[in-house]
PDB file of C-alpha atoms in Angstrom:
ATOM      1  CA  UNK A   1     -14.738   8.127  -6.517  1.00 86.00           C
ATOM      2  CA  UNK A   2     -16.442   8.504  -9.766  1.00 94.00           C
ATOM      3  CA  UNK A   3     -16.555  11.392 -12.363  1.00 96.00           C
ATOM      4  CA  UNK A   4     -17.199  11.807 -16.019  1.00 97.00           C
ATOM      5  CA  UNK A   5     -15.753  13.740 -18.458  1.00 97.00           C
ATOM      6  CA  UNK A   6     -16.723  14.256 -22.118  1.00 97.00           C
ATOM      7  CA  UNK A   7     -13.248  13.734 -23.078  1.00 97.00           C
ATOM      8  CA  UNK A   8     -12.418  10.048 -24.593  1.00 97.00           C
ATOM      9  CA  UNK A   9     -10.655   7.811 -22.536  1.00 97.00           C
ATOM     10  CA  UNK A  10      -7.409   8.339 -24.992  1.00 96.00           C
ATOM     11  CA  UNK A  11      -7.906  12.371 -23.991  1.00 96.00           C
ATOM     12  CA  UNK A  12      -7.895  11.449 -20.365  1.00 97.00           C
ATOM     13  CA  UNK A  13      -5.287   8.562 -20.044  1.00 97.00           C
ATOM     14  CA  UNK A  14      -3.307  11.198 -21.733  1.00 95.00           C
ATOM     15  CA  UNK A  15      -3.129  13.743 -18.659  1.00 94.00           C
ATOM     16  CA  UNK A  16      -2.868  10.962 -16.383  1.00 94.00           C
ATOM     17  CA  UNK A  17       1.245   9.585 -18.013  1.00 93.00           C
ATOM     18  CA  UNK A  18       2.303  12.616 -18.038  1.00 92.00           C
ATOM     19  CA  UNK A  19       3.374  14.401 -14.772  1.00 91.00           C
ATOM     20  CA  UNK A  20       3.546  17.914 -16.158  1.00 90.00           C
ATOM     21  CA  UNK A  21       0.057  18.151 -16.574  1.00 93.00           C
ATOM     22  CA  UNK A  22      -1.005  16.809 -12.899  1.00 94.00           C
ATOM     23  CA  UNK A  23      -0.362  20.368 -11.436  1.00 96.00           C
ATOM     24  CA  UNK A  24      -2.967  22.040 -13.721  1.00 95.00           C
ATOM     25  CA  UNK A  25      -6.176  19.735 -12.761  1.00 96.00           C
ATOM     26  CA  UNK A  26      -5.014  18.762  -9.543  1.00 95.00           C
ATOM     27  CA  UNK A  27      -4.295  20.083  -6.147  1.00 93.00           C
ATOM     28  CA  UNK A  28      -1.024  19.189  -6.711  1.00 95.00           C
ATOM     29  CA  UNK A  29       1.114  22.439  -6.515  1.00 96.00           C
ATOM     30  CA  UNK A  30       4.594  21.124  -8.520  1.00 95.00           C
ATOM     31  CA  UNK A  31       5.568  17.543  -9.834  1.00 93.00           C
ATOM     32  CA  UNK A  32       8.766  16.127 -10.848  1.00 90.00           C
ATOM     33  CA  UNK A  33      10.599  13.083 -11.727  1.00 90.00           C
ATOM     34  CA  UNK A  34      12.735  11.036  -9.557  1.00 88.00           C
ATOM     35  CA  UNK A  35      16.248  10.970 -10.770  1.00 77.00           C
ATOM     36  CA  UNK A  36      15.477  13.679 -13.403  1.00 68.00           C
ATOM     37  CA  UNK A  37      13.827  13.213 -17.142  1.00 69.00           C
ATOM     38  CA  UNK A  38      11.024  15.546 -18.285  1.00 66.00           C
ATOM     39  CA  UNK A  39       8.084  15.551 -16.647  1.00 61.00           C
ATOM     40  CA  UNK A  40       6.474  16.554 -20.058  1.00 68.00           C
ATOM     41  CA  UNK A  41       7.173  13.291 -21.332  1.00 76.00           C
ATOM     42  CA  UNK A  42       4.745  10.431 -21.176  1.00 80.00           C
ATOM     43  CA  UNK A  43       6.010   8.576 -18.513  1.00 88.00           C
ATOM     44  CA  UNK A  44       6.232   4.596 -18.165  1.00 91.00           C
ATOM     45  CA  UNK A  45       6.013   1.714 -15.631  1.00 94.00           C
ATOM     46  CA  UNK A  46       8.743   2.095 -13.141  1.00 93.00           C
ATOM     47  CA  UNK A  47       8.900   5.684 -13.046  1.00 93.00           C
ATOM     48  CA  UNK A  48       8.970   7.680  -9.588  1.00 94.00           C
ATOM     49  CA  UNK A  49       7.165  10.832  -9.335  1.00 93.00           C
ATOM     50  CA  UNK A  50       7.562  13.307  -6.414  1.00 94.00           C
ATOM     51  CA  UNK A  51       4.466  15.438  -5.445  1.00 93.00           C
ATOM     52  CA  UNK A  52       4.413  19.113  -3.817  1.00 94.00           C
ATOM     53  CA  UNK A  53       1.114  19.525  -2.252  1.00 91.00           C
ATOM     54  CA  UNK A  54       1.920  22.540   0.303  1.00 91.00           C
ATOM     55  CA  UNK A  55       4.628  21.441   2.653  1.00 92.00           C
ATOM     56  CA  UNK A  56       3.465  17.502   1.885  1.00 90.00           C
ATOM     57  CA  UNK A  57       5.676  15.507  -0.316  1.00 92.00           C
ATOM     58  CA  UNK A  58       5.010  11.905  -1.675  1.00 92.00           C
ATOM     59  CA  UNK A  59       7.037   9.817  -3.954  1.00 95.00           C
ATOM     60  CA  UNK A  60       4.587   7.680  -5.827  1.00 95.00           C
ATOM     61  CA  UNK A  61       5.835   4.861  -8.250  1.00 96.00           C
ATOM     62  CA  UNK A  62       4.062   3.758 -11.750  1.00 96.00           C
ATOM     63  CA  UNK A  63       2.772   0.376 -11.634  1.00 97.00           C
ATOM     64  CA  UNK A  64       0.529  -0.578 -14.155  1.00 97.00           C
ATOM     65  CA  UNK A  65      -0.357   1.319 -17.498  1.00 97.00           C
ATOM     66  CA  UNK A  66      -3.155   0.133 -19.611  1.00 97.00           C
ATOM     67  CA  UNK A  67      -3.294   2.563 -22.173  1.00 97.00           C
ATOM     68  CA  UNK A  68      -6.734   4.038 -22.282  1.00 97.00           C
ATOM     69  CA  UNK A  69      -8.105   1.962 -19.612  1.00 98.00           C
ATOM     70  CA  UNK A  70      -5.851   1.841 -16.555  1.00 98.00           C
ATOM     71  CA  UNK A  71      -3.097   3.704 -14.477  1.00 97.00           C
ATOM     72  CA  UNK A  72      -2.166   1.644 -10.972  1.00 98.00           C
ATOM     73  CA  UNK A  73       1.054   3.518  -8.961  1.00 97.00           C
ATOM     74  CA  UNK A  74       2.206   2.839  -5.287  1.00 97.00           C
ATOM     75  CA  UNK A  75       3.111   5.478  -2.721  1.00 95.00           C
ATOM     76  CA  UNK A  76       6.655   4.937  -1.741  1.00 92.00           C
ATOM     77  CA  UNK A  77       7.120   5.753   1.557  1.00 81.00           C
ATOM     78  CA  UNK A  78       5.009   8.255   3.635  1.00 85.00           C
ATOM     79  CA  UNK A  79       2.507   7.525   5.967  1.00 91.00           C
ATOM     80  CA  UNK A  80       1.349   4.142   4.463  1.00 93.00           C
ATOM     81  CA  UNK A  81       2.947   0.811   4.851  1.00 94.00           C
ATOM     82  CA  UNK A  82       1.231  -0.117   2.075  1.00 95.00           C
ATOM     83  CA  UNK A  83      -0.942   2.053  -0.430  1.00 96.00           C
ATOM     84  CA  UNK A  84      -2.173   0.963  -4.424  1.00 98.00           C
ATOM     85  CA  UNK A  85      -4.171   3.386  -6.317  1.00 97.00           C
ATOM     86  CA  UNK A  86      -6.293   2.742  -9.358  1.00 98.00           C
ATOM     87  CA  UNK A  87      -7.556   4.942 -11.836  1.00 98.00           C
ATOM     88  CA  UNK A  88     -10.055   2.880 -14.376  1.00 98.00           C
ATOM     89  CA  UNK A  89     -11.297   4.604 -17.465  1.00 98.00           C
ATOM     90  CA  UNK A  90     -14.032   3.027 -19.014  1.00 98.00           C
ATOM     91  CA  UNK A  91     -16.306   4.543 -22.236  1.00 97.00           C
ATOM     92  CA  UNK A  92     -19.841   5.702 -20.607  1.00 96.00           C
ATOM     93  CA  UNK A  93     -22.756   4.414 -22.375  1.00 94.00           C
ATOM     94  CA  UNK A  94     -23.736   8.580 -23.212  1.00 92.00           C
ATOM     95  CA  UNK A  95     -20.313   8.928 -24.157  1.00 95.00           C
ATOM     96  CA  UNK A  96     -17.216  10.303 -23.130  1.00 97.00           C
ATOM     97  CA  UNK A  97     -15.111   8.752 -20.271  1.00 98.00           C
ATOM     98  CA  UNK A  98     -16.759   7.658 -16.905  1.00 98.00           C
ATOM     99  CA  UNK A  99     -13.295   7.732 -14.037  1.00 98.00           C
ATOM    100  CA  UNK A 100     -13.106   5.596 -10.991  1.00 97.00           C
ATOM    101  CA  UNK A 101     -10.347   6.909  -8.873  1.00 97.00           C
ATOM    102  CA  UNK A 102      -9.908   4.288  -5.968  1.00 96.00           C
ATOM    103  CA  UNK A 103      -7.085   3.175  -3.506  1.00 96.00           C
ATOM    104  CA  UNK A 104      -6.382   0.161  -1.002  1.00 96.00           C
ATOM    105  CA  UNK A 105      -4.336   1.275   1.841  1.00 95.00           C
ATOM    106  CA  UNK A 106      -2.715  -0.024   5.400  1.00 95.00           C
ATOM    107  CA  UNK A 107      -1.358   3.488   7.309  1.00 95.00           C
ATOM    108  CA  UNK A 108       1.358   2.857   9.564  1.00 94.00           C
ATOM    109  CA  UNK A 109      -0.058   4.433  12.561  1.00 93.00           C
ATOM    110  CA  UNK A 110      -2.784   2.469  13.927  1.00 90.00           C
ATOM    111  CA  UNK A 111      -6.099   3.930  14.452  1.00 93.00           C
ATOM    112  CA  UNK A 112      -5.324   6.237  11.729  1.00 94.00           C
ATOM    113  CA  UNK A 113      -7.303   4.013   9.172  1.00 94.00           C
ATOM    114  CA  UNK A 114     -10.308   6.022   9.788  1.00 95.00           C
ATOM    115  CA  UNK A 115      -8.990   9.699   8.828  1.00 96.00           C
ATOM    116  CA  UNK A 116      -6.895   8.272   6.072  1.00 94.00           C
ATOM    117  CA  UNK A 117     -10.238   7.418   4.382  1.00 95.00           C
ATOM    118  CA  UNK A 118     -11.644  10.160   5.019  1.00 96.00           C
ATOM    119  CA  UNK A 119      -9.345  12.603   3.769  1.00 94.00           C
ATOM    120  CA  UNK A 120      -8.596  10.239   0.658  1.00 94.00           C
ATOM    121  CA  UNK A 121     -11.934  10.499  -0.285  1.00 94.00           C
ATOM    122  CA  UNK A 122     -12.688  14.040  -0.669  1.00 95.00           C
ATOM    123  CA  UNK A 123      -8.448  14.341  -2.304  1.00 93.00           C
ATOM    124  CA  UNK A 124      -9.804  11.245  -4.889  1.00 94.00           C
ATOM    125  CA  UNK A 125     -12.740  13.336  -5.825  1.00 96.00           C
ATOM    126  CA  UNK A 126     -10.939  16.544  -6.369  1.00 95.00           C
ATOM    127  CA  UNK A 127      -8.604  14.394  -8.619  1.00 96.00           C
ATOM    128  CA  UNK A 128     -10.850  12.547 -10.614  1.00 97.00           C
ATOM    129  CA  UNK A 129     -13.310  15.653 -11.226  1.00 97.00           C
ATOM    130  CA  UNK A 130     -10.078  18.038 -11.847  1.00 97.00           C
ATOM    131  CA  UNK A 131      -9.194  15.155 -14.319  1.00 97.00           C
ATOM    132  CA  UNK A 132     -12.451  15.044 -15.751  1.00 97.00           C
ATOM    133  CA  UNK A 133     -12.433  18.791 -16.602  1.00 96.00           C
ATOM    134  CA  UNK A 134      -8.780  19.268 -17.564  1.00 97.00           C
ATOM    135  CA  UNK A 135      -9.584  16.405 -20.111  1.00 96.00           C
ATOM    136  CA  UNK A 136     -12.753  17.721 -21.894  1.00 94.00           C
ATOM    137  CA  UNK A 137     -11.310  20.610 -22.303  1.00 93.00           C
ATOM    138  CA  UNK A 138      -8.083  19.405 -23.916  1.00 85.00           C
ATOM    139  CA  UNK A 139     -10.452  17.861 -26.138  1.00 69.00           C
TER     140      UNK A 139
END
């Protein structure tokens, strides 16, 4: 999934580190960090955040942080045996920030590829156009 925002990719990989702000572009309902800290802080490789989405919970790790450019993070546990997001920021040619949410994914129920996409796809696009607001107007 694919959105822009007017924001600069600094603006943007800014909401992404820190877990605090996830709640208020999101559809995430309440964040926090896995074996305490502030979620207000900018948070690093390594670090565990838990997800309230409803009744759904997921634990998903940091992986990769490449400041302006790059956040990778694993869901630990769930209903994936294994599952790597990527969000790439990259400057747009008309300015601002152009977002490519994406994920690679093997569900542990088989057969169940199909609806994972599916309902990955339309969650990626709320993120990365929630994202894509929240950061223009930080800006």
């Amino acid at each position: 999934m694919t959105s822009h925002s007017p924001a600069s990719p600094h603006l943007v990989f800014a909401a992404l580190v820190r877990a605090a702000a996830w709640p208020s572009w999101s559809p995430i309902d309440a964040v926090e960090l896995e074996g305490g800290g502030d979620s207000e802080d900018r948070q690093q490789v390594g670090d565990t955040r838990i997800f309230r989405t409803g009744r759904a919970v997921s634990r998903e790790r940091i992986v990769e942080l490449v400041p302006d450019r790059r956040f990778g993070y694993e869901n630990v546990g769930g209903p994936f045996r294994s599952y790597r997001g990527t969000v790439e920021l990259a400057v747009a040619p008309r300015g601002g920030t152009d977002i490519t949410w994406s994920a690679v994914f093997e569900p542990k129920l088989r057969l169940s590829g199909p609806f994972w996409r599916w309902y990955l796809t339309r969650f990626m696009r709320r993120m990365a156009d929630g994202l894509a607001s929240y950061a223009a107007d930080s800006s």
